[in-house]
Short mmCIF file of C-alpha atoms in Angstrom, two decimals:
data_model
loop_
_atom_site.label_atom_id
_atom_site.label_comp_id
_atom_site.label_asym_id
_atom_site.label_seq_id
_atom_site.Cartn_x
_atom_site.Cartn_y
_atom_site.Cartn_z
CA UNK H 280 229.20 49.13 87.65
CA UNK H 281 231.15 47.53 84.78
CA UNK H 282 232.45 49.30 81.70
CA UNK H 283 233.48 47.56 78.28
CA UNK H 284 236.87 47.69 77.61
CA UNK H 285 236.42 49.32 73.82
CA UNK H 286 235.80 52.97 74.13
CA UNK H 287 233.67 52.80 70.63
CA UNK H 288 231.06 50.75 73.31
CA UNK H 289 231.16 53.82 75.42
CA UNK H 290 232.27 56.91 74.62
CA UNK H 291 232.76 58.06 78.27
CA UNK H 292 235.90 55.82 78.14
CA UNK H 293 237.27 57.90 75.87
CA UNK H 294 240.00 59.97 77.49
CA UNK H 295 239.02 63.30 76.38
CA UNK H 296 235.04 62.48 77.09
CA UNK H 297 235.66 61.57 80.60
CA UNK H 298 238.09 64.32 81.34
CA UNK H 299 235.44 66.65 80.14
CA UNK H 300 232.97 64.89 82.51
CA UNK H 301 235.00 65.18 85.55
CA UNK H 302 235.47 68.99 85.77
CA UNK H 303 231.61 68.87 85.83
CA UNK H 304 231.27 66.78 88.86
CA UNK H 305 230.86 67.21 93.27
CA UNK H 306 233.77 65.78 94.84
CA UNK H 307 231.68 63.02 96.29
CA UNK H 308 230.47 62.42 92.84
CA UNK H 309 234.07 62.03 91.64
CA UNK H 310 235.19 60.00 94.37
CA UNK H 311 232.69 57.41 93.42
CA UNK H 312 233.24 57.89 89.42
CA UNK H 313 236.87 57.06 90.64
CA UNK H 314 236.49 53.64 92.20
CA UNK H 315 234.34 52.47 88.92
CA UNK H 316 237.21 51.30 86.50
CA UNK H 317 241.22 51.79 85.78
CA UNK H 318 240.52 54.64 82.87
CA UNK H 319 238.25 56.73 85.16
CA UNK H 320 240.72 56.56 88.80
CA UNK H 321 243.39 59.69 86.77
CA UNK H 322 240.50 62.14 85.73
CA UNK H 323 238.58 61.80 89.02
CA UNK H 324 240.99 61.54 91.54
CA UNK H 325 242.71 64.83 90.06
CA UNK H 326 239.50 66.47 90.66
CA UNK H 327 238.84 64.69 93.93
CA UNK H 328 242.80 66.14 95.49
CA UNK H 329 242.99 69.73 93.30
CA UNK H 330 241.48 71.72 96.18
CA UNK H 331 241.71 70.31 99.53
CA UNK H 332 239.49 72.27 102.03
CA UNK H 333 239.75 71.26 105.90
CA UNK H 334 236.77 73.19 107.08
CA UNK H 335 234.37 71.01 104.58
CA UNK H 336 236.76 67.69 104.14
CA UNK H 337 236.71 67.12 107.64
CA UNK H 338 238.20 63.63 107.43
CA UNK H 339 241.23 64.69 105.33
CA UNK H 340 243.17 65.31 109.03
CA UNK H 341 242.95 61.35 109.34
CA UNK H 342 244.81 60.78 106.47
CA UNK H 343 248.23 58.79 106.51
CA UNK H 344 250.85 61.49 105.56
CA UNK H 345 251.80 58.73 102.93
CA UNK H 346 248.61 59.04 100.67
CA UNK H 347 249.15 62.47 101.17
CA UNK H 348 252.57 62.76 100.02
CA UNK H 349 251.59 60.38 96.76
CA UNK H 350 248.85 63.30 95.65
CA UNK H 351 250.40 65.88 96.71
CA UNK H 352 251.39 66.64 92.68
CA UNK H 353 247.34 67.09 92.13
CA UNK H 354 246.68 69.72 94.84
CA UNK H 355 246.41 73.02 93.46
CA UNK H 356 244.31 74.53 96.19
CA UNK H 357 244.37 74.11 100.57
CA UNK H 358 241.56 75.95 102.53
CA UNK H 359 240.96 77.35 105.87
CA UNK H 360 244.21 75.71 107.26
CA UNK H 361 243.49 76.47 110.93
CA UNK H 362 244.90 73.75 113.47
CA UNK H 363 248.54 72.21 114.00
CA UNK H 364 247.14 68.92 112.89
CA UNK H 365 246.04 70.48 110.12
CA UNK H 366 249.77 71.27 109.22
CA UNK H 367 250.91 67.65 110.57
CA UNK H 368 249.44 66.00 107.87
CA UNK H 369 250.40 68.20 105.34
CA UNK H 370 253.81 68.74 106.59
CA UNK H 371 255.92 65.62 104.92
CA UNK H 372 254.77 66.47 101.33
CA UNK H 373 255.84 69.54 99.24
CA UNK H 374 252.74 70.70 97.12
CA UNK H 375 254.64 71.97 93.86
CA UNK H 376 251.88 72.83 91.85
CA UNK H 377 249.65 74.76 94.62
CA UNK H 378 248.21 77.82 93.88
CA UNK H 379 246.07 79.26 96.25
CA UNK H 380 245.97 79.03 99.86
CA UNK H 381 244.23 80.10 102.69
CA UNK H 382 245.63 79.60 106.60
CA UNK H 383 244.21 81.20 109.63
CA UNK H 384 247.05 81.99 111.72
CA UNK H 385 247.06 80.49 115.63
CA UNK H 386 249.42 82.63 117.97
CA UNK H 387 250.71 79.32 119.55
CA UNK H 388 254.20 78.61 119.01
CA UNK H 389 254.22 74.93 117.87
CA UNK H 390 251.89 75.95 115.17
CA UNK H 391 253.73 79.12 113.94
CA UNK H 392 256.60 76.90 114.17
CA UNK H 393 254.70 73.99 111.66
CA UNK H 394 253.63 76.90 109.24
CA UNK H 395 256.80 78.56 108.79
CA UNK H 396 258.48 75.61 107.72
CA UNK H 397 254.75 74.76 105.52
CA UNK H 398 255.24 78.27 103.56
CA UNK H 399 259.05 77.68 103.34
CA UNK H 400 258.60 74.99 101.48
CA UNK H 401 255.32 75.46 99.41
CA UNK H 402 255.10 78.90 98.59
CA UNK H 403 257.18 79.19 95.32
CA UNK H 404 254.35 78.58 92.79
CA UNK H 405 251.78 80.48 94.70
CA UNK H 406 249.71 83.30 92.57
CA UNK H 407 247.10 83.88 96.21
CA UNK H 408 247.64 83.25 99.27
CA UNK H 409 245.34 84.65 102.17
CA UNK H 410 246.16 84.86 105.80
CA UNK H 411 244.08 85.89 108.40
CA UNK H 412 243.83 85.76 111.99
CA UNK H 413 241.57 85.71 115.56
CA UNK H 414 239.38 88.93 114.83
CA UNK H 415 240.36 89.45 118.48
CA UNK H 416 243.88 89.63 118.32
CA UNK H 417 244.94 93.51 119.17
CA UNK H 418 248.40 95.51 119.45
CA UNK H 419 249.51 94.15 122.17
CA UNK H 420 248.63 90.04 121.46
CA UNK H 421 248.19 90.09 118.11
CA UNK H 422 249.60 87.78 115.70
CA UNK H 423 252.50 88.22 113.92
CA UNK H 424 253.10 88.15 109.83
CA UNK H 425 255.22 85.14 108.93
CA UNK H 426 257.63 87.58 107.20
CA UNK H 427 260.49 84.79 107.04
CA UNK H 428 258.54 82.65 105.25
CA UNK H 429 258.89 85.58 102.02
CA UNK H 430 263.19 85.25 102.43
CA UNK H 431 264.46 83.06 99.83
CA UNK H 432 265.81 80.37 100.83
CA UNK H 433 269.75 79.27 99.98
CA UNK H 434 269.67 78.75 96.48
CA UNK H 435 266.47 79.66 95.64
CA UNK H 436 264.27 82.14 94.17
CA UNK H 437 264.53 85.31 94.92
CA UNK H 438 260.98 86.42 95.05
CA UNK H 439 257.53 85.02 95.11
CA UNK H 440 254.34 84.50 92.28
CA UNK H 441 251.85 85.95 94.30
CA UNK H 442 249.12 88.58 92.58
CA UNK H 443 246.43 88.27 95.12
CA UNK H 444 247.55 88.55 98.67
CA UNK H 445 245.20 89.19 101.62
CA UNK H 446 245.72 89.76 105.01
CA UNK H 447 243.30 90.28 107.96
CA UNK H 448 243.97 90.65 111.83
CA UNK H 449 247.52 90.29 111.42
CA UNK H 450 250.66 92.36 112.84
CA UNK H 451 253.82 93.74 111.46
CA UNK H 452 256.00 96.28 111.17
CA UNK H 453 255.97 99.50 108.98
CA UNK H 454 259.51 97.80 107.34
CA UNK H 455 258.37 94.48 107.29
CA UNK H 456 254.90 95.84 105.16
CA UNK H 457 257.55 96.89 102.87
CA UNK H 458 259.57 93.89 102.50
CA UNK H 459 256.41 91.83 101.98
CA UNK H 460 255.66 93.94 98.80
CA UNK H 461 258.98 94.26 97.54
CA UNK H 462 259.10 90.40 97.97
CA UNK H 463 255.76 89.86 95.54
CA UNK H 464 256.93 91.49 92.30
CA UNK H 465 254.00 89.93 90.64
CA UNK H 466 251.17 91.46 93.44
CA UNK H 467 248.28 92.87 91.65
CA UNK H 468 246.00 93.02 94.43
CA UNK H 469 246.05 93.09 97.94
CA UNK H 470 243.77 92.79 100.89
CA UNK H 471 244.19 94.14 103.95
CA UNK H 472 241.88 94.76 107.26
CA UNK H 473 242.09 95.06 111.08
CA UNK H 474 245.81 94.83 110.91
CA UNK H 475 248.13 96.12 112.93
CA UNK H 476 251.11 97.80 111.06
CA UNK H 477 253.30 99.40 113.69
CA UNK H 478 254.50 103.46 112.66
CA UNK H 479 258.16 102.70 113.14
CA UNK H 480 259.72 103.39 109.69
CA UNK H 481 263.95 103.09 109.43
CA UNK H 482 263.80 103.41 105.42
CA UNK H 483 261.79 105.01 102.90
CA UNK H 484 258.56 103.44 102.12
CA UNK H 485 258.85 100.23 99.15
CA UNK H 486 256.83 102.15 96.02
CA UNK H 487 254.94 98.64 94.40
CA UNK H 488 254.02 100.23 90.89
CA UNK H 489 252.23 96.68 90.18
CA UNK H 490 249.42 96.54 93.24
CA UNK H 491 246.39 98.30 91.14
CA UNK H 492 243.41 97.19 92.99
CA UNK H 493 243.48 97.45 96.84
CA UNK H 494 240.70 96.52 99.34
CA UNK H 495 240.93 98.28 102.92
CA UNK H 496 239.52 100.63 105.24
CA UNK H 497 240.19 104.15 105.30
CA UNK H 498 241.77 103.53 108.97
CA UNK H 499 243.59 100.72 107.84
CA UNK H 500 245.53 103.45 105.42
CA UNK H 501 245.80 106.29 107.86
CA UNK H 502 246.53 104.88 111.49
CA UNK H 503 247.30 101.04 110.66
CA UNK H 504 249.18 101.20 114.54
CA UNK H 505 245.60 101.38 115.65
CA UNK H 506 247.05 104.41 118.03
CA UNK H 507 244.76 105.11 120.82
CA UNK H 508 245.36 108.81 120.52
CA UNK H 509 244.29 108.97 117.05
CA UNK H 510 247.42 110.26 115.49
CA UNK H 511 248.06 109.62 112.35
CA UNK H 512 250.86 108.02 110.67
CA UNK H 513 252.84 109.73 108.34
CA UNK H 514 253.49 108.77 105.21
CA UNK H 515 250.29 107.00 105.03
CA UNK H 516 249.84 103.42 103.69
CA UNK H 517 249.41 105.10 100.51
CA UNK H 518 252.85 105.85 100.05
CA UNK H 519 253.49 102.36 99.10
CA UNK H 520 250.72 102.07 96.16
CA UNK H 521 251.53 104.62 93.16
CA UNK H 522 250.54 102.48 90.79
CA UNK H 523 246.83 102.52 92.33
CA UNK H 524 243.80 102.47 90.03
CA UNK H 525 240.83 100.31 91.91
CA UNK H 526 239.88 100.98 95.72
CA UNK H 527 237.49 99.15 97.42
CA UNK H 528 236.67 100.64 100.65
CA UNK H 529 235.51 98.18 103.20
CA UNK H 530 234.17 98.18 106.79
CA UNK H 531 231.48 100.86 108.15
CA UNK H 532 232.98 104.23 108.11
CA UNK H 533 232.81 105.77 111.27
CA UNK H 534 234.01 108.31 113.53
CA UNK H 535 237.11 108.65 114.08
CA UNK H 536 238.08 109.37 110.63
CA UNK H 537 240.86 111.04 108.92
CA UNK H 538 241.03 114.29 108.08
CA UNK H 539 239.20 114.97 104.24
CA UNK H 540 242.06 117.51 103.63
CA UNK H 541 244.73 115.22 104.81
CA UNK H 542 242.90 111.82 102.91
CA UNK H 543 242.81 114.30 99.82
CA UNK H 544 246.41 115.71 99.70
CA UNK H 545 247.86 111.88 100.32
CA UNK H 546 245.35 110.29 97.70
CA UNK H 547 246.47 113.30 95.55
CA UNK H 548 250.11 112.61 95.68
CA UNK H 549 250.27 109.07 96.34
CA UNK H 550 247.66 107.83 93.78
CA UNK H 551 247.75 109.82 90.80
CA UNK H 552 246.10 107.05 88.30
CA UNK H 553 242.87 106.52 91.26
CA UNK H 554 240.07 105.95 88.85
CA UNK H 555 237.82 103.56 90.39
CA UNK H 556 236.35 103.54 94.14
CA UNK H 557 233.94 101.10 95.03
CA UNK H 558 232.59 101.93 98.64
CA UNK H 559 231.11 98.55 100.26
CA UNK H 560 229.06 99.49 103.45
CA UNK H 561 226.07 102.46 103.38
CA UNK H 562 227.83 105.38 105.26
CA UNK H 563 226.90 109.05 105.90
CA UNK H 564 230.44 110.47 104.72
CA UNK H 565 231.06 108.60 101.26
CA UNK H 566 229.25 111.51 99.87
CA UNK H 567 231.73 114.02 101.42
CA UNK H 568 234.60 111.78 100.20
CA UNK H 569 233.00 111.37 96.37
CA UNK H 570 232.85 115.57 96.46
CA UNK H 571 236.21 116.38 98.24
CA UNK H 572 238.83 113.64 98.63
CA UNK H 573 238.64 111.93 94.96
CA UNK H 574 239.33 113.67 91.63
CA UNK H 575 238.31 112.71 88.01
CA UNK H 576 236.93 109.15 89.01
CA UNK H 577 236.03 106.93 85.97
CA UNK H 578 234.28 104.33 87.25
CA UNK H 579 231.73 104.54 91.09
CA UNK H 580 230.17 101.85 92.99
CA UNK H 581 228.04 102.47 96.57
CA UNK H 582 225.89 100.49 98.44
CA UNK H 583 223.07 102.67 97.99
CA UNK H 584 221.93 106.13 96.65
CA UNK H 585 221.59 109.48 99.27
CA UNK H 586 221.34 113.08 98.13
CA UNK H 587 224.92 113.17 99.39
CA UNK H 588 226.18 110.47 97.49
CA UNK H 589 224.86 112.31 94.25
CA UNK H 590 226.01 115.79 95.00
CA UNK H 591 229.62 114.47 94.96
CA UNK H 592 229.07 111.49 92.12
CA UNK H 593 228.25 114.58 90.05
CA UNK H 594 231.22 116.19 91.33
CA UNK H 595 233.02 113.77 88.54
CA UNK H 596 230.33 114.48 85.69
CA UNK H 597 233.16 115.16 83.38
CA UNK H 598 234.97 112.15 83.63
CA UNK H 599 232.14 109.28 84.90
CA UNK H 600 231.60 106.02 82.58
CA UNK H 601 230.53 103.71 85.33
CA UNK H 602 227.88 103.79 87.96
CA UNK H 603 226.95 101.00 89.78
CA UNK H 604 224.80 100.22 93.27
CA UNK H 605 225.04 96.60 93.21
CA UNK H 606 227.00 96.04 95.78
CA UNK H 607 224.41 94.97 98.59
CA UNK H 608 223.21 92.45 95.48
CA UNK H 609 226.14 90.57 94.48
CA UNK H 610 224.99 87.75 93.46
CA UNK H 611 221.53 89.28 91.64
CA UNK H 612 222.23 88.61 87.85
CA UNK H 613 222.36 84.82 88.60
CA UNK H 614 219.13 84.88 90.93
CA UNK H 615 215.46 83.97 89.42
CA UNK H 616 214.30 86.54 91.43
CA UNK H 617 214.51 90.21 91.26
CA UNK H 618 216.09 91.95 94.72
CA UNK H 619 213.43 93.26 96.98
CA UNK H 620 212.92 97.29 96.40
CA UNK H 621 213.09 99.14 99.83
CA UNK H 622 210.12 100.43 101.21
CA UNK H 623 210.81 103.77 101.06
CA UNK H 624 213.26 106.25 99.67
CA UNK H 625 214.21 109.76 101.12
CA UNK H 626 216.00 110.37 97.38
CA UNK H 627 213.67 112.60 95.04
CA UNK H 628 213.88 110.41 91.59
CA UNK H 629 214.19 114.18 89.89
CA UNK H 630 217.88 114.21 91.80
CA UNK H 631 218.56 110.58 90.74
CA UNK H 632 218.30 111.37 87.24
CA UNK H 633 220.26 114.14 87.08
CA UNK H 634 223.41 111.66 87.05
CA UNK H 635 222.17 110.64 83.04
CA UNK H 636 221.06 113.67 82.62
CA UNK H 637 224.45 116.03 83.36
CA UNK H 638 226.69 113.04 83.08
CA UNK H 639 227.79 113.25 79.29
CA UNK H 640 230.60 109.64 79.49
CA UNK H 641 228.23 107.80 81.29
CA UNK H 642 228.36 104.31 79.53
CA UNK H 643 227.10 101.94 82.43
CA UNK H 644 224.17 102.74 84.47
CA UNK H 645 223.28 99.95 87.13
CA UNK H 646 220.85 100.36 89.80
CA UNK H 647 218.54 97.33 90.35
CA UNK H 648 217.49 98.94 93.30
CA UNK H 649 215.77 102.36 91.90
CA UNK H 650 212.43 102.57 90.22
CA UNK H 651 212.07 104.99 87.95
CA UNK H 652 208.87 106.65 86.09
CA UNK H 653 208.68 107.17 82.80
CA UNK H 654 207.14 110.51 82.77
CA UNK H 655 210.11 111.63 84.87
CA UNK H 656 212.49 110.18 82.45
CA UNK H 657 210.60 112.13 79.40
CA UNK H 658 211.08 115.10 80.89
CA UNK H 659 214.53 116.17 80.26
CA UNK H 660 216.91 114.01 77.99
CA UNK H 661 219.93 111.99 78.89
CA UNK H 662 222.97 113.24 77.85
CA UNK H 663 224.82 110.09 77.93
CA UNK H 664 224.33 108.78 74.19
CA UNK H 665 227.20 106.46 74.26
CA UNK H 666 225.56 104.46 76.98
CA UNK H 667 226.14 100.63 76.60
CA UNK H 668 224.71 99.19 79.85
CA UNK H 669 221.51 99.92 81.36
CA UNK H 670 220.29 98.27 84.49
CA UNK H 671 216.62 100.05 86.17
CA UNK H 672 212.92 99.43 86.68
CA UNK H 673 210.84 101.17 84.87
CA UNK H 674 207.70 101.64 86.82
CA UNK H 675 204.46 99.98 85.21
CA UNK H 676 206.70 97.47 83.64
CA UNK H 677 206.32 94.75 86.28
CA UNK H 678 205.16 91.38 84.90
CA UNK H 679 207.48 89.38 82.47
CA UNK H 680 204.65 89.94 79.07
CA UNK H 681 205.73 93.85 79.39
CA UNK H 682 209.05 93.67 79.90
CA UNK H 683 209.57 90.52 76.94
CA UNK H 684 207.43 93.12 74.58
CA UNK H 685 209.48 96.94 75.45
CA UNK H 686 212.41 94.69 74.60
CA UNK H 687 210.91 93.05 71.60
CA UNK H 688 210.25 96.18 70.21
CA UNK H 689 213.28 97.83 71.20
CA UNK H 690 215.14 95.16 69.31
CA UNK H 691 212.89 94.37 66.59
CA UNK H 692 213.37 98.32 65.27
CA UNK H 693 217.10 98.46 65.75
CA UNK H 694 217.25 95.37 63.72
CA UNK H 695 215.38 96.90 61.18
CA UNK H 696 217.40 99.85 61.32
CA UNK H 697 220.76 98.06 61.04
CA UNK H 698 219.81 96.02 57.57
CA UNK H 699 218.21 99.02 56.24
CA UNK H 700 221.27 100.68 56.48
CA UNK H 701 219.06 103.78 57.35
CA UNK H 702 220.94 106.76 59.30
CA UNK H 703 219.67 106.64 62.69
CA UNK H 704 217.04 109.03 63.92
CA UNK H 705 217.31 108.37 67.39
CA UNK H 706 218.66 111.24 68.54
CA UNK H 707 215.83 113.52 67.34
CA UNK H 708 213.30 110.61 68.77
CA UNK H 709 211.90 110.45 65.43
CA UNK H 710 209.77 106.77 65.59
CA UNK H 711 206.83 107.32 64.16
CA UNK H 712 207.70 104.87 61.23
CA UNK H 713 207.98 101.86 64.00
CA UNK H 714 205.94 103.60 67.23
CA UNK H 715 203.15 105.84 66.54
CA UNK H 716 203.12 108.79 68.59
CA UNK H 717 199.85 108.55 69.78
CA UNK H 718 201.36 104.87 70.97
CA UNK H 719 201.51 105.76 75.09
CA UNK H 720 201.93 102.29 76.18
CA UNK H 721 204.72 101.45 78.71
CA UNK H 722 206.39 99.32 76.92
CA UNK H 723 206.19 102.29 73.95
CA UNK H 724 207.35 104.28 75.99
CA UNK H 725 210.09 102.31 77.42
CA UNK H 726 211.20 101.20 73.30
CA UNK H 727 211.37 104.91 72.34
CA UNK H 728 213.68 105.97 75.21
CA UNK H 729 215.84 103.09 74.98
CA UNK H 730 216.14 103.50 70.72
CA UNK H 731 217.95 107.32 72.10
CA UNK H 732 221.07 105.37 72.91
CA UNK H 733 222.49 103.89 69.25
CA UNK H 734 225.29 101.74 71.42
CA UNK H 735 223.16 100.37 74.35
CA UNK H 736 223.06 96.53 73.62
CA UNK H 737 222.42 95.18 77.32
CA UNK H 738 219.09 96.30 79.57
CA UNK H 739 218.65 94.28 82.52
CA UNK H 740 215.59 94.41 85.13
CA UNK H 741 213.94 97.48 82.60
#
């Protein structure tokens, strides 16, 4: 393919067109674009080198360290780093604009040796790094944290960039955890699971008041030395985070677990600003930990709904604005397709909805995965009236005609209300004007409830 040389005979040679055009593009599909004419070879080849990932660009190993070294400026990304070869051809070039990498560690020593000397060089601009490990590896083989490669070198900087660290199957010590935070300034978040951190403690624990959100398992906090007794390490991982606002917990939670009194006292005194705790995995004990280990939480997320779960979510009615149960649908509010509802559930709906109903803050409700009737729901009102977000099924509203028109309507009145200029009289559920009351349609039905809430402007799945 041949291009004219004026960019008024096509506009994609014009520099800010085809720039535009390249962030838009597969890597294959850029590679190509590249090799088409002069203008097009900066664009795409910046898009082609910007992330370079070694368990999908298989062929980037049998690069000459040369072409490497030339591009090196463009790569702001390198993936799944995971074999000394791997760190051969990477090793001549210093990557001064990368951002984010990702290595999983080997235990050998030539390739500890090559990644050292990588992260000595090539770590200064980094805002996340991730380093993980053989899922294997235990106390006694495991594989060490490269804490030298956080020392400044002679001359240089004194700390590191890094917000987002994670860290799987890894092993240090209880002093080295604590140079590794006082050495990222910048950390926001960290990540860490399966690792060992070893209970030997000569000073008193580095206190990061920047590390907000942390993802981890409740073992991972309370015996990190992976102790086969069981005992506990004192302080707790905890000690390390006041600053602490967002916890994901992650992993199954199981037996052995830590005391709730002891989990309480430490989250208590450790993490005063706690607010948000988003629990990953469906457990028997979250409900336990919602009623006695957390205070005043903001902001919930579970994988799923038990009588449990609700006693202690309503534990927090005073303080709750978010409640979500998304978590086993991550990726739902891109799909076509509306998740699968289980087949049954043990939960009476009457105990589901007591969360709106004695929660007063609420102001996001979001539970794709309950189905809710609406003669339960008309039974005794919500008390959350500033809600903003509501995410259920209502059921009887099942085909896309009812759910288009209970929106419609919804919408259609508030409009009406808004460039009336009318005082709203939702709160008494005064619609006659709009919905007659002999109107007992579902998608009636669903309008009036929804018109209760004057600041609700997002319904999803209703």
């Amino acid at each position: 393919m041949s291009l004219p040389k004026d960019p008024k005979d096509h506009p994609f040679l014009v520099p800010e067109i085809s720039l535009h055009i390249s962030r838009f593009v597969r890597v294959e599909d850029a590679i190509i674009c590249a090799q088409v004419c002069k203008d097009w070879i900066d664009p795409f080849t910046t898009i082609v080198w910007s992330t370079v990932n070694f368990s999908v660009h298989k062929q980037f190993v049998n690069l000459d360290p040369a072409t490497v070294k030339k591009h090196a400026h463009r790569i702001l990304e390198i993936k799944d780093i995971a074999k000394v070869h791997e760190l051969v051809v990477l090793h001549s070039s210093k990557f001064r604009r990368l951002q984010r990498l990702g290595i999983s560690m080997q235990p050998t020593p030539r390739f500890q040796a090559y990644l050292l000397d990588f992260l000595l060089q090539n770590t200064a601009n980094l805002t996340q790094m991730k380093l993980w490990a053989d899922e294997t590896a235990m106390w006694f083989n495991a594989t060490f944290f490269p804490i030298q490669a956080l020392c400044p070198s002679f001359g240089g900087q004194a700390s590191l960039k890094l917000r987002l660290l994670t860290i799987h199957n890894v092993a240090l010590t209880r002093d080295a955890f604590s140079f590794t935070l006082r050495m990222c300034p910048a950390l926001e978040t960290l990540e860490i699971l399966h690792s060992v951190i070893f209970c030997t403690l000569c000073t008193e624990p580095y206190r990061h008041e920047g590390i907000t959100h942390l993802r981890t398992s409740l073992p991972q906090l309370f015996a990190p030395d992976q102790d086969p007794s069981g005992e506990l390490i004192r302080p707790s991982l905890l000690a390390h985070f006041p600053g602490l606002q967002t916890l994901k917990i992650l992993g199954a939670l199981q037996s052995p677990i830590p005391n709730i009194q002891t989990m309480k006292e430490d989250f208590a005194q450790h993490c005063p600003l706690l607010k948000n705790v988003r629990i990953k995995s469906e457990t028997e004990i979250a409900g336990t930990l919602f009623k006695e280990t957390f205070q005043s939480l903001t902001n919930i997320s579970v994988f799923s709904l038990s009588e449990d779960i609700i006693v202690g979510i309503l534990a927090h009615q005073d303080t709750l604005l978010t409640l979500d149960t998304s978590a086993q649908y991550p990726d739902y509010c891109e799909q076509d397709t509306v998740p699968q509802l289980p087949e049954s559930s043990s939960v009476p709906i009457w105990k589901v909805l007591l969360i709106p109903q004695v929660c007063s803050r609420l102001k996001i409700i979001n539970l794709p995965e309950t189905e809710i009737d609406m003669d339960a729901i008309e039974k005794r009102p919500w008390l959350c009236t500033d809600l903003r977000i509501l995410n259920i099924r209502i059921r009887g509203l099942d085909t896309k005609e009812k759910i288009i028109q209970a929106l419609g309507l919804w919408t259609t009145i508030r409009k009406r209300s808004k460039n009336s200029d009318l005082q709203s009289s939702s709160s008494s559920g005064n619609f006659e004007v709009d919905i007659q009351a002999n109107e007992n349609s579902i998608e009636s039905r669903v309008a009036r409830h929804l018109l209760r809430f004057e600041k609700l402007y997002k319904v999803e799945y209703a």
